[in-house]
Amino acid sequence: MTVTLRERLIALIEPVLVRLGYELVELEYAAGRSQAVVRLFIDHVVIDQSEGITLDDGERVSREVAALLDVDDPIPTAYTLEVSSPGFDRVLRTAAHFERFVGSRVFVELKAPRAGRRRYTGMLQAVNATGIELEVDKQKVEVLFEEIGKARLAG
C-alpha cells in the first residue's frame, strides 16, 4: 500500500501537536505548479468551550511544524503553511472525533453510493470500533469508517 504525502504529513505532524497540547482535526495538502499549501486545522486536546484557538496558538504551532518540516523536508516544492481553528463545520476524521460529538448533527459523504445514496445528514447516535450510527429521517443508518469519504458537523 502506497502512503500518500498527506498521510505522511499527518504521521509526521500529529505527534508534535499532541506534545504541544493540540489535536490535528484535519490536514489539507494542495500542490500547485510552483508552490503547495499545507493547511492545518487544530484544536485544544481538552476543549474549553470558552476558549477557541487563538492567534498565539496558531503562531506556536506554525513555528514548531515549520521547524519540523524544514528538518524532515517531505514536501518536494516550496509551500505555504497555514494554521487555523476547525470552525463550526468541523471535520470529523477519527473515531475519537466522532465519539466527542455523539448527539450532534453531522454530515457524512460516502466514498461510494449505497442504494443510490451517497450523502447523509442526521444525528450521530453512537460510535463503535468499526463505524458510526446515525439517525436520518427517523431511520437508523450504520456506516463503516472505511466507507466514509468526508464527515463534518452540520449546523
Short mmCIF file of N, CA and C in Angstrom, two decimals:
data_model
loop_
_atom_site.label_atom_id
_atom_site.label_comp_id
_atom_site.label_asym_id
_atom_site.label_seq_id
_atom_site.Cartn_x
_atom_site.Cartn_y
_atom_site.Cartn_z
N MET A 1 0.84 -1.19 0.00
CA MET A 1 0.00 0.00 0.00
C MET A 1 0.88 1.25 0.00
N THR A 2 0.61 2.15 -0.89
CA THR A 2 1.38 3.37 -1.02
C THR A 2 0.85 4.42 -0.04
N VAL A 3 1.76 5.06 0.66
CA VAL A 3 1.39 6.12 1.59
C VAL A 3 1.42 7.44 0.83
N THR A 4 0.33 8.19 0.92
CA THR A 4 0.27 9.48 0.24
C THR A 4 1.07 10.51 1.03
N LEU A 5 1.40 11.60 0.37
CA LEU A 5 2.11 12.68 1.06
C LEU A 5 1.27 13.23 2.20
N ARG A 6 -0.03 13.34 2.00
CA ARG A 6 -0.93 13.82 3.06
C ARG A 6 -0.84 12.91 4.29
N GLU A 7 -0.89 11.58 4.05
CA GLU A 7 -0.80 10.62 5.17
C GLU A 7 0.56 10.72 5.86
N ARG A 8 1.60 10.91 5.08
CA ARG A 8 2.94 11.05 5.66
C ARG A 8 3.03 12.32 6.51
N LEU A 9 2.44 13.41 6.01
CA LEU A 9 2.44 14.66 6.77
C LEU A 9 1.66 14.52 8.07
N ILE A 10 0.52 13.84 8.03
CA ILE A 10 -0.27 13.62 9.25
C ILE A 10 0.56 12.84 10.26
N ALA A 11 1.19 11.75 9.81
CA ALA A 11 2.01 10.92 10.71
C ALA A 11 3.18 11.70 11.29
N LEU A 12 3.71 12.62 10.55
CA LEU A 12 4.85 13.42 11.00
C LEU A 12 4.43 14.53 11.97
N ILE A 13 3.34 15.20 11.65
CA ILE A 13 2.92 16.40 12.39
C ILE A 13 2.09 16.09 13.64
N GLU A 14 1.24 15.07 13.58
CA GLU A 14 0.33 14.79 14.68
C GLU A 14 1.03 14.61 16.04
N PRO A 15 2.12 13.84 16.12
CA PRO A 15 2.78 13.69 17.44
C PRO A 15 3.30 15.02 18.02
N VAL A 16 3.75 15.91 17.16
CA VAL A 16 4.24 17.22 17.63
C VAL A 16 3.09 18.02 18.21
N LEU A 17 1.94 18.00 17.54
CA LEU A 17 0.78 18.73 18.04
C LEU A 17 0.30 18.18 19.38
N VAL A 18 0.27 16.86 19.50
CA VAL A 18 -0.14 16.23 20.76
C VAL A 18 0.79 16.66 21.89
N ARG A 19 2.09 16.66 21.61
CA ARG A 19 3.07 17.09 22.62
C ARG A 19 2.83 18.54 23.06
N LEU A 20 2.35 19.37 22.13
CA LEU A 20 2.07 20.78 22.43
C LEU A 20 0.70 21.00 23.07
N GLY A 21 -0.13 19.93 23.15
CA GLY A 21 -1.45 20.05 23.76
C GLY A 21 -2.57 20.32 22.76
N TYR A 22 -2.32 20.04 21.49
CA TYR A 22 -3.33 20.25 20.45
C TYR A 22 -3.65 18.93 19.78
N GLU A 23 -4.76 18.93 19.06
CA GLU A 23 -5.08 17.78 18.22
C GLU A 23 -5.14 18.26 16.78
N LEU A 24 -4.78 17.40 15.87
CA LEU A 24 -4.90 17.68 14.45
C LEU A 24 -6.30 17.26 14.03
N VAL A 25 -7.14 18.23 13.74
CA VAL A 25 -8.50 17.94 13.31
C VAL A 25 -8.47 17.51 11.85
N GLU A 26 -7.74 18.25 11.02
CA GLU A 26 -7.64 17.94 9.60
C GLU A 26 -6.38 18.55 9.02
N LEU A 27 -5.89 17.92 7.98
CA LEU A 27 -4.75 18.44 7.23
C LEU A 27 -5.13 18.43 5.76
N GLU A 28 -5.01 19.58 5.13
CA GLU A 28 -5.26 19.68 3.69
C GLU A 28 -3.93 19.96 3.02
N TYR A 29 -3.67 19.25 1.94
CA TYR A 29 -2.46 19.48 1.15
C TYR A 29 -2.90 19.73 -0.28
N ALA A 30 -2.52 20.89 -0.81
CA ALA A 30 -2.85 21.23 -2.19
C ALA A 30 -1.57 21.61 -2.92
N ALA A 31 -1.21 20.80 -3.90
CA ALA A 31 0.00 21.06 -4.66
C ALA A 31 -0.33 22.00 -5.81
N GLY A 32 0.51 23.00 -5.98
CA GLY A 32 0.38 23.91 -7.11
C GLY A 32 1.58 23.74 -8.01
N ARG A 33 1.58 24.45 -9.13
CA ARG A 33 2.72 24.31 -10.05
C ARG A 33 4.02 24.79 -9.43
N SER A 34 3.96 25.94 -8.77
CA SER A 34 5.19 26.48 -8.21
C SER A 34 5.23 26.42 -6.68
N GLN A 35 4.07 26.28 -6.08
CA GLN A 35 4.01 26.29 -4.62
C GLN A 35 2.83 25.46 -4.12
N ALA A 36 3.02 24.78 -3.01
CA ALA A 36 1.96 23.98 -2.39
C ALA A 36 1.43 24.73 -1.16
N VAL A 37 0.28 24.28 -0.68
CA VAL A 37 -0.29 24.82 0.56
C VAL A 37 -0.54 23.65 1.50
N VAL A 38 -0.04 23.78 2.72
CA VAL A 38 -0.33 22.82 3.79
C VAL A 38 -1.18 23.58 4.79
N ARG A 39 -2.42 23.13 4.96
CA ARG A 39 -3.36 23.80 5.85
C ARG A 39 -3.68 22.87 7.00
N LEU A 40 -3.39 23.30 8.22
CA LEU A 40 -3.67 22.52 9.42
C LEU A 40 -4.87 23.12 10.14
N PHE A 41 -5.80 22.27 10.52
CA PHE A 41 -6.92 22.69 11.36
C PHE A 41 -6.69 22.03 12.71
N ILE A 42 -6.52 22.85 13.74
CA ILE A 42 -6.16 22.33 15.06
C ILE A 42 -7.20 22.73 16.10
N ASP A 43 -7.17 22.00 17.20
CA ASP A 43 -7.99 22.35 18.35
C ASP A 43 -7.23 21.95 19.60
N HIS A 44 -7.70 22.42 20.74
CA HIS A 44 -7.11 22.00 22.00
C HIS A 44 -7.49 20.55 22.26
N VAL A 45 -6.59 19.78 22.87
CA VAL A 45 -6.91 18.39 23.20
C VAL A 45 -8.10 18.36 24.14
N VAL A 46 -8.08 19.21 25.15
CA VAL A 46 -9.21 19.36 26.06
C VAL A 46 -9.93 20.62 25.62
N ILE A 47 -11.14 20.44 25.11
CA ILE A 47 -11.87 21.59 24.58
C ILE A 47 -12.57 22.34 25.70
N ASP A 48 -12.20 23.60 25.83
CA ASP A 48 -12.86 24.52 26.76
C ASP A 48 -13.75 25.40 25.87
N GLN A 49 -15.05 25.28 26.04
CA GLN A 49 -15.98 25.98 25.15
C GLN A 49 -15.75 27.49 25.14
N SER A 50 -15.17 28.05 26.19
CA SER A 50 -14.97 29.49 26.25
C SER A 50 -13.70 29.93 25.52
N GLU A 51 -12.82 28.99 25.19
CA GLU A 51 -11.56 29.36 24.56
C GLU A 51 -11.32 28.54 23.31
N GLY A 52 -11.33 29.21 22.19
CA GLY A 52 -11.01 28.55 20.93
C GLY A 52 -9.52 28.68 20.66
N ILE A 53 -9.15 28.42 19.43
CA ILE A 53 -7.77 28.56 19.01
C ILE A 53 -7.48 30.05 18.81
N THR A 54 -6.43 30.52 19.44
CA THR A 54 -6.06 31.94 19.35
C THR A 54 -4.95 32.13 18.33
N LEU A 55 -4.66 33.38 18.04
CA LEU A 55 -3.55 33.72 17.14
C LEU A 55 -2.24 33.19 17.72
N ASP A 56 -2.07 33.29 19.05
CA ASP A 56 -0.86 32.78 19.70
C ASP A 56 -0.73 31.26 19.50
N ASP A 57 -1.85 30.54 19.59
CA ASP A 57 -1.84 29.09 19.35
C ASP A 57 -1.36 28.81 17.93
N GLY A 58 -1.93 29.53 16.98
CA GLY A 58 -1.56 29.34 15.58
C GLY A 58 -0.09 29.62 15.32
N GLU A 59 0.42 30.68 15.92
CA GLU A 59 1.84 31.02 15.74
C GLU A 59 2.74 29.97 16.36
N ARG A 60 2.37 29.50 17.54
CA ARG A 60 3.16 28.47 18.23
C ARG A 60 3.24 27.19 17.39
N VAL A 61 2.08 26.74 16.91
CA VAL A 61 2.03 25.53 16.10
C VAL A 61 2.78 25.74 14.78
N SER A 62 2.60 26.90 14.18
CA SER A 62 3.27 27.19 12.91
C SER A 62 4.79 27.13 13.06
N ARG A 63 5.31 27.72 14.12
CA ARG A 63 6.77 27.70 14.36
C ARG A 63 7.28 26.27 14.51
N GLU A 64 6.60 25.48 15.35
CA GLU A 64 7.04 24.11 15.62
C GLU A 64 6.95 23.23 14.37
N VAL A 65 5.84 23.33 13.66
CA VAL A 65 5.64 22.49 12.48
C VAL A 65 6.58 22.90 11.35
N ALA A 66 6.79 24.21 11.18
CA ALA A 66 7.72 24.68 10.15
C ALA A 66 9.13 24.16 10.41
N ALA A 67 9.55 24.19 11.67
CA ALA A 67 10.88 23.68 12.03
C ALA A 67 10.97 22.18 11.73
N LEU A 68 9.92 21.45 12.06
CA LEU A 68 9.87 20.01 11.79
C LEU A 68 9.95 19.72 10.29
N LEU A 69 9.17 20.46 9.51
CA LEU A 69 9.16 20.25 8.06
C LEU A 69 10.48 20.66 7.42
N ASP A 70 11.14 21.67 7.98
CA ASP A 70 12.46 22.07 7.47
C ASP A 70 13.48 20.95 7.66
N VAL A 71 13.40 20.25 8.78
CA VAL A 71 14.34 19.17 9.07
C VAL A 71 14.01 17.93 8.23
N ASP A 72 12.75 17.52 8.23
CA ASP A 72 12.36 16.29 7.54
C ASP A 72 12.26 16.48 6.02
N ASP A 73 11.86 17.67 5.60
CA ASP A 73 11.75 18.07 4.20
C ASP A 73 10.92 17.11 3.33
N PRO A 74 9.66 16.81 3.73
CA PRO A 74 8.85 15.86 2.97
C PRO A 74 8.16 16.45 1.74
N ILE A 75 8.10 17.78 1.65
CA ILE A 75 7.35 18.43 0.57
C ILE A 75 8.32 18.81 -0.55
N PRO A 76 8.09 18.30 -1.77
CA PRO A 76 9.05 18.46 -2.85
C PRO A 76 9.15 19.87 -3.45
N THR A 77 8.23 20.76 -3.11
CA THR A 77 8.25 22.12 -3.66
C THR A 77 8.20 23.13 -2.53
N ALA A 78 8.27 24.40 -2.90
CA ALA A 78 8.04 25.46 -1.91
C ALA A 78 6.60 25.33 -1.44
N TYR A 79 6.32 25.74 -0.22
CA TYR A 79 4.96 25.62 0.31
C TYR A 79 4.66 26.74 1.28
N THR A 80 3.38 26.96 1.48
CA THR A 80 2.88 27.89 2.49
C THR A 80 2.21 27.05 3.56
N LEU A 81 2.51 27.33 4.81
CA LEU A 81 1.89 26.63 5.93
C LEU A 81 0.85 27.54 6.55
N GLU A 82 -0.38 27.06 6.67
CA GLU A 82 -1.46 27.80 7.29
C GLU A 82 -2.00 27.00 8.46
N VAL A 83 -2.28 27.68 9.57
CA VAL A 83 -2.83 27.02 10.76
C VAL A 83 -4.12 27.74 11.12
N SER A 84 -5.18 26.96 11.35
CA SER A 84 -6.49 27.54 11.60
C SER A 84 -7.26 26.71 12.62
N SER A 85 -8.33 27.30 13.14
CA SER A 85 -9.24 26.55 14.01
C SER A 85 -10.18 25.74 13.12
N PRO A 86 -10.83 24.71 13.66
CA PRO A 86 -11.69 23.86 12.83
C PRO A 86 -12.99 24.52 12.39
N GLY A 87 -13.43 25.56 13.05
CA GLY A 87 -14.67 26.24 12.65
C GLY A 87 -15.91 25.48 13.09
N PHE A 88 -17.08 26.04 12.73
CA PHE A 88 -18.35 25.46 13.14
C PHE A 88 -18.69 24.18 12.39
N ASP A 89 -18.20 24.07 11.15
CA ASP A 89 -18.47 22.86 10.37
C ASP A 89 -17.25 21.93 10.44
N ARG A 90 -16.80 21.71 11.64
CA ARG A 90 -15.61 20.95 11.96
C ARG A 90 -15.60 19.58 11.27
N VAL A 91 -14.45 19.25 10.71
CA VAL A 91 -14.25 17.95 10.07
C VAL A 91 -14.16 16.88 11.15
N LEU A 92 -14.75 15.72 10.89
CA LEU A 92 -14.65 14.56 11.77
C LEU A 92 -13.83 13.53 11.01
N ARG A 93 -12.61 13.25 11.51
CA ARG A 93 -11.68 12.41 10.78
C ARG A 93 -11.37 11.10 11.49
N THR A 94 -11.39 11.10 12.79
CA THR A 94 -11.01 9.91 13.56
C THR A 94 -12.19 9.43 14.42
N ALA A 95 -12.07 8.20 14.91
CA ALA A 95 -13.10 7.67 15.81
C ALA A 95 -13.28 8.57 17.03
N ALA A 96 -12.17 9.10 17.55
CA ALA A 96 -12.24 10.00 18.71
C ALA A 96 -13.03 11.27 18.39
N HIS A 97 -12.88 11.79 17.18
CA HIS A 97 -13.66 12.97 16.78
C HIS A 97 -15.15 12.65 16.82
N PHE A 98 -15.53 11.51 16.24
CA PHE A 98 -16.94 11.12 16.24
C PHE A 98 -17.44 10.92 17.67
N GLU A 99 -16.65 10.25 18.51
CA GLU A 99 -17.07 9.99 19.90
C GLU A 99 -17.35 11.29 20.65
N ARG A 100 -16.52 12.29 20.41
CA ARG A 100 -16.67 13.57 21.10
C ARG A 100 -18.00 14.24 20.74
N PHE A 101 -18.52 13.96 19.54
CA PHE A 101 -19.70 14.67 19.08
C PHE A 101 -20.95 13.80 18.94
N VAL A 102 -21.00 12.69 19.69
CA VAL A 102 -22.23 11.89 19.74
C VAL A 102 -23.34 12.81 20.26
N GLY A 103 -24.49 12.75 19.60
CA GLY A 103 -25.60 13.62 19.97
C GLY A 103 -25.65 14.88 19.12
N SER A 104 -24.66 15.08 18.27
CA SER A 104 -24.61 16.25 17.39
C SER A 104 -25.12 15.89 15.99
N ARG A 105 -25.51 16.91 15.28
CA ARG A 105 -25.94 16.74 13.89
C ARG A 105 -24.70 16.72 13.00
N VAL A 106 -24.61 15.71 12.14
CA VAL A 106 -23.42 15.54 11.30
C VAL A 106 -23.81 15.32 9.83
N PHE A 107 -22.88 15.64 8.96
CA PHE A 107 -23.00 15.37 7.53
C PHE A 107 -21.94 14.34 7.18
N VAL A 108 -22.35 13.27 6.50
CA VAL A 108 -21.42 12.21 6.09
C VAL A 108 -21.58 11.98 4.60
N GLU A 109 -20.45 11.98 3.90
CA GLU A 109 -20.46 11.64 2.47
C GLU A 109 -19.68 10.35 2.30
N LEU A 110 -20.31 9.37 1.69
CA LEU A 110 -19.68 8.07 1.48
C LEU A 110 -18.73 8.12 0.28
N LYS A 111 -17.72 7.26 0.30
CA LYS A 111 -16.80 7.16 -0.84
C LYS A 111 -17.53 6.64 -2.07
N ALA A 112 -18.45 5.73 -1.86
CA ALA A 112 -19.24 5.15 -2.95
C ALA A 112 -20.71 5.13 -2.53
N PRO A 113 -21.63 5.35 -3.47
CA PRO A 113 -23.06 5.35 -3.14
C PRO A 113 -23.53 4.01 -2.58
N ARG A 114 -24.49 4.08 -1.69
CA ARG A 114 -25.13 2.89 -1.12
C ARG A 114 -26.61 3.01 -1.46
N ALA A 115 -27.11 2.05 -2.21
CA ALA A 115 -28.52 2.06 -2.65
C ALA A 115 -28.86 3.40 -3.31
N GLY A 116 -27.91 3.91 -4.10
CA GLY A 116 -28.13 5.16 -4.83
C GLY A 116 -27.93 6.43 -4.03
N ARG A 117 -27.58 6.30 -2.76
CA ARG A 117 -27.41 7.48 -1.91
C ARG A 117 -25.98 7.58 -1.41
N ARG A 118 -25.44 8.78 -1.47
CA ARG A 118 -24.06 9.00 -1.06
C ARG A 118 -23.94 9.92 0.16
N ARG A 119 -24.91 10.80 0.37
CA ARG A 119 -24.83 11.81 1.44
C ARG A 119 -25.92 11.60 2.48
N TYR A 120 -25.52 11.74 3.75
CA TYR A 120 -26.45 11.60 4.86
C TYR A 120 -26.23 12.75 5.84
N THR A 121 -27.30 13.35 6.31
CA THR A 121 -27.24 14.35 7.37
C THR A 121 -28.20 13.90 8.45
N GLY A 122 -27.70 13.78 9.68
CA GLY A 122 -28.56 13.33 10.77
C GLY A 122 -27.84 13.41 12.10
N MET A 123 -28.50 12.88 13.12
CA MET A 123 -27.94 12.89 14.47
C MET A 123 -26.99 11.71 14.65
N LEU A 124 -25.82 11.99 15.14
CA LEU A 124 -24.83 10.95 15.44
C LEU A 124 -25.27 10.28 16.73
N GLN A 125 -25.68 9.02 16.63
CA GLN A 125 -26.23 8.29 17.77
C GLN A 125 -25.18 7.51 18.55
N ALA A 126 -24.25 6.88 17.83
CA ALA A 126 -23.28 6.01 18.50
C ALA A 126 -22.04 5.83 17.63
N VAL A 127 -20.96 5.43 18.30
CA VAL A 127 -19.69 5.12 17.63
C VAL A 127 -19.20 3.80 18.20
N ASN A 128 -18.72 2.92 17.32
CA ASN A 128 -18.13 1.67 17.81
C ASN A 128 -16.79 1.47 17.12
N ALA A 129 -16.19 0.33 17.29
CA ALA A 129 -14.85 0.08 16.76
C ALA A 129 -14.79 0.12 15.23
N THR A 130 -15.91 -0.16 14.57
CA THR A 130 -15.87 -0.24 13.10
C THR A 130 -16.57 0.90 12.39
N GLY A 131 -17.40 1.68 13.11
CA GLY A 131 -18.11 2.74 12.42
C GLY A 131 -19.02 3.54 13.31
N ILE A 132 -20.01 4.18 12.67
CA ILE A 132 -20.92 5.07 13.39
C ILE A 132 -22.38 4.69 13.09
N GLU A 133 -23.26 5.18 13.94
CA GLU A 133 -24.70 5.01 13.74
C GLU A 133 -25.34 6.40 13.72
N LEU A 134 -26.09 6.66 12.66
CA LEU A 134 -26.79 7.93 12.52
C LEU A 134 -28.29 7.70 12.57
N GLU A 135 -29.03 8.74 12.95
CA GLU A 135 -30.47 8.74 12.77
C GLU A 135 -30.76 9.76 11.68
N VAL A 136 -31.22 9.26 10.53
CA VAL A 136 -31.51 10.11 9.37
C VAL A 136 -32.97 9.92 9.01
N ASP A 137 -33.75 10.99 9.06
CA ASP A 137 -35.18 10.91 8.74
C ASP A 137 -35.87 9.80 9.52
N LYS A 138 -35.58 9.73 10.81
CA LYS A 138 -36.17 8.75 11.74
C LYS A 138 -35.79 7.31 11.42
N GLN A 139 -34.75 7.12 10.62
CA GLN A 139 -34.25 5.79 10.27
C GLN A 139 -32.82 5.64 10.79
N LYS A 140 -32.50 4.44 11.28
CA LYS A 140 -31.14 4.15 11.74
C LYS A 140 -30.28 3.82 10.52
N VAL A 141 -29.12 4.49 10.42
CA VAL A 141 -28.18 4.24 9.33
C VAL A 141 -26.82 3.94 9.94
N GLU A 142 -26.29 2.76 9.63
CA GLU A 142 -24.96 2.40 10.11
C GLU A 142 -23.96 2.58 8.98
N VAL A 143 -22.82 3.21 9.31
CA VAL A 143 -21.79 3.49 8.31
C VAL A 143 -20.44 3.04 8.86
N LEU A 144 -19.74 2.24 8.09
CA LEU A 144 -18.39 1.82 8.49
C LEU A 144 -17.41 2.97 8.25
N PHE A 145 -16.38 3.07 9.11
CA PHE A 145 -15.37 4.12 8.93
C PHE A 145 -14.76 4.05 7.53
N GLU A 146 -14.53 2.84 7.05
CA GLU A 146 -13.89 2.67 5.74
C GLU A 146 -14.77 3.15 4.59
N GLU A 147 -16.06 3.32 4.82
CA GLU A 147 -16.99 3.82 3.79
C GLU A 147 -17.01 5.35 3.72
N ILE A 148 -16.54 6.02 4.77
CA ILE A 148 -16.67 7.47 4.88
C ILE A 148 -15.62 8.17 4.03
N GLY A 149 -16.11 9.01 3.11
CA GLY A 149 -15.21 9.83 2.31
C GLY A 149 -14.93 11.14 3.03
N LYS A 150 -15.99 11.79 3.53
CA LYS A 150 -15.89 13.03 4.27
C LYS A 150 -16.96 13.04 5.35
N ALA A 151 -16.65 13.70 6.45
CA ALA A 151 -17.65 13.87 7.51
C ALA A 151 -17.34 15.18 8.24
N ARG A 152 -18.41 15.85 8.67
CA ARG A 152 -18.24 17.10 9.41
C ARG A 152 -19.48 17.39 10.23
N LEU A 153 -19.34 18.30 11.17
CA LEU A 153 -20.51 18.73 11.93
C LEU A 153 -21.41 19.51 10.99
N ALA A 154 -22.71 19.37 11.17
CA ALA A 154 -23.69 20.08 10.35
C ALA A 154 -24.48 21.02 11.24
N GLY A 155 -24.74 22.20 10.76
CA GLY A 155 -25.43 23.23 11.53
C GLY A 155 -26.86 22.95 11.82
#
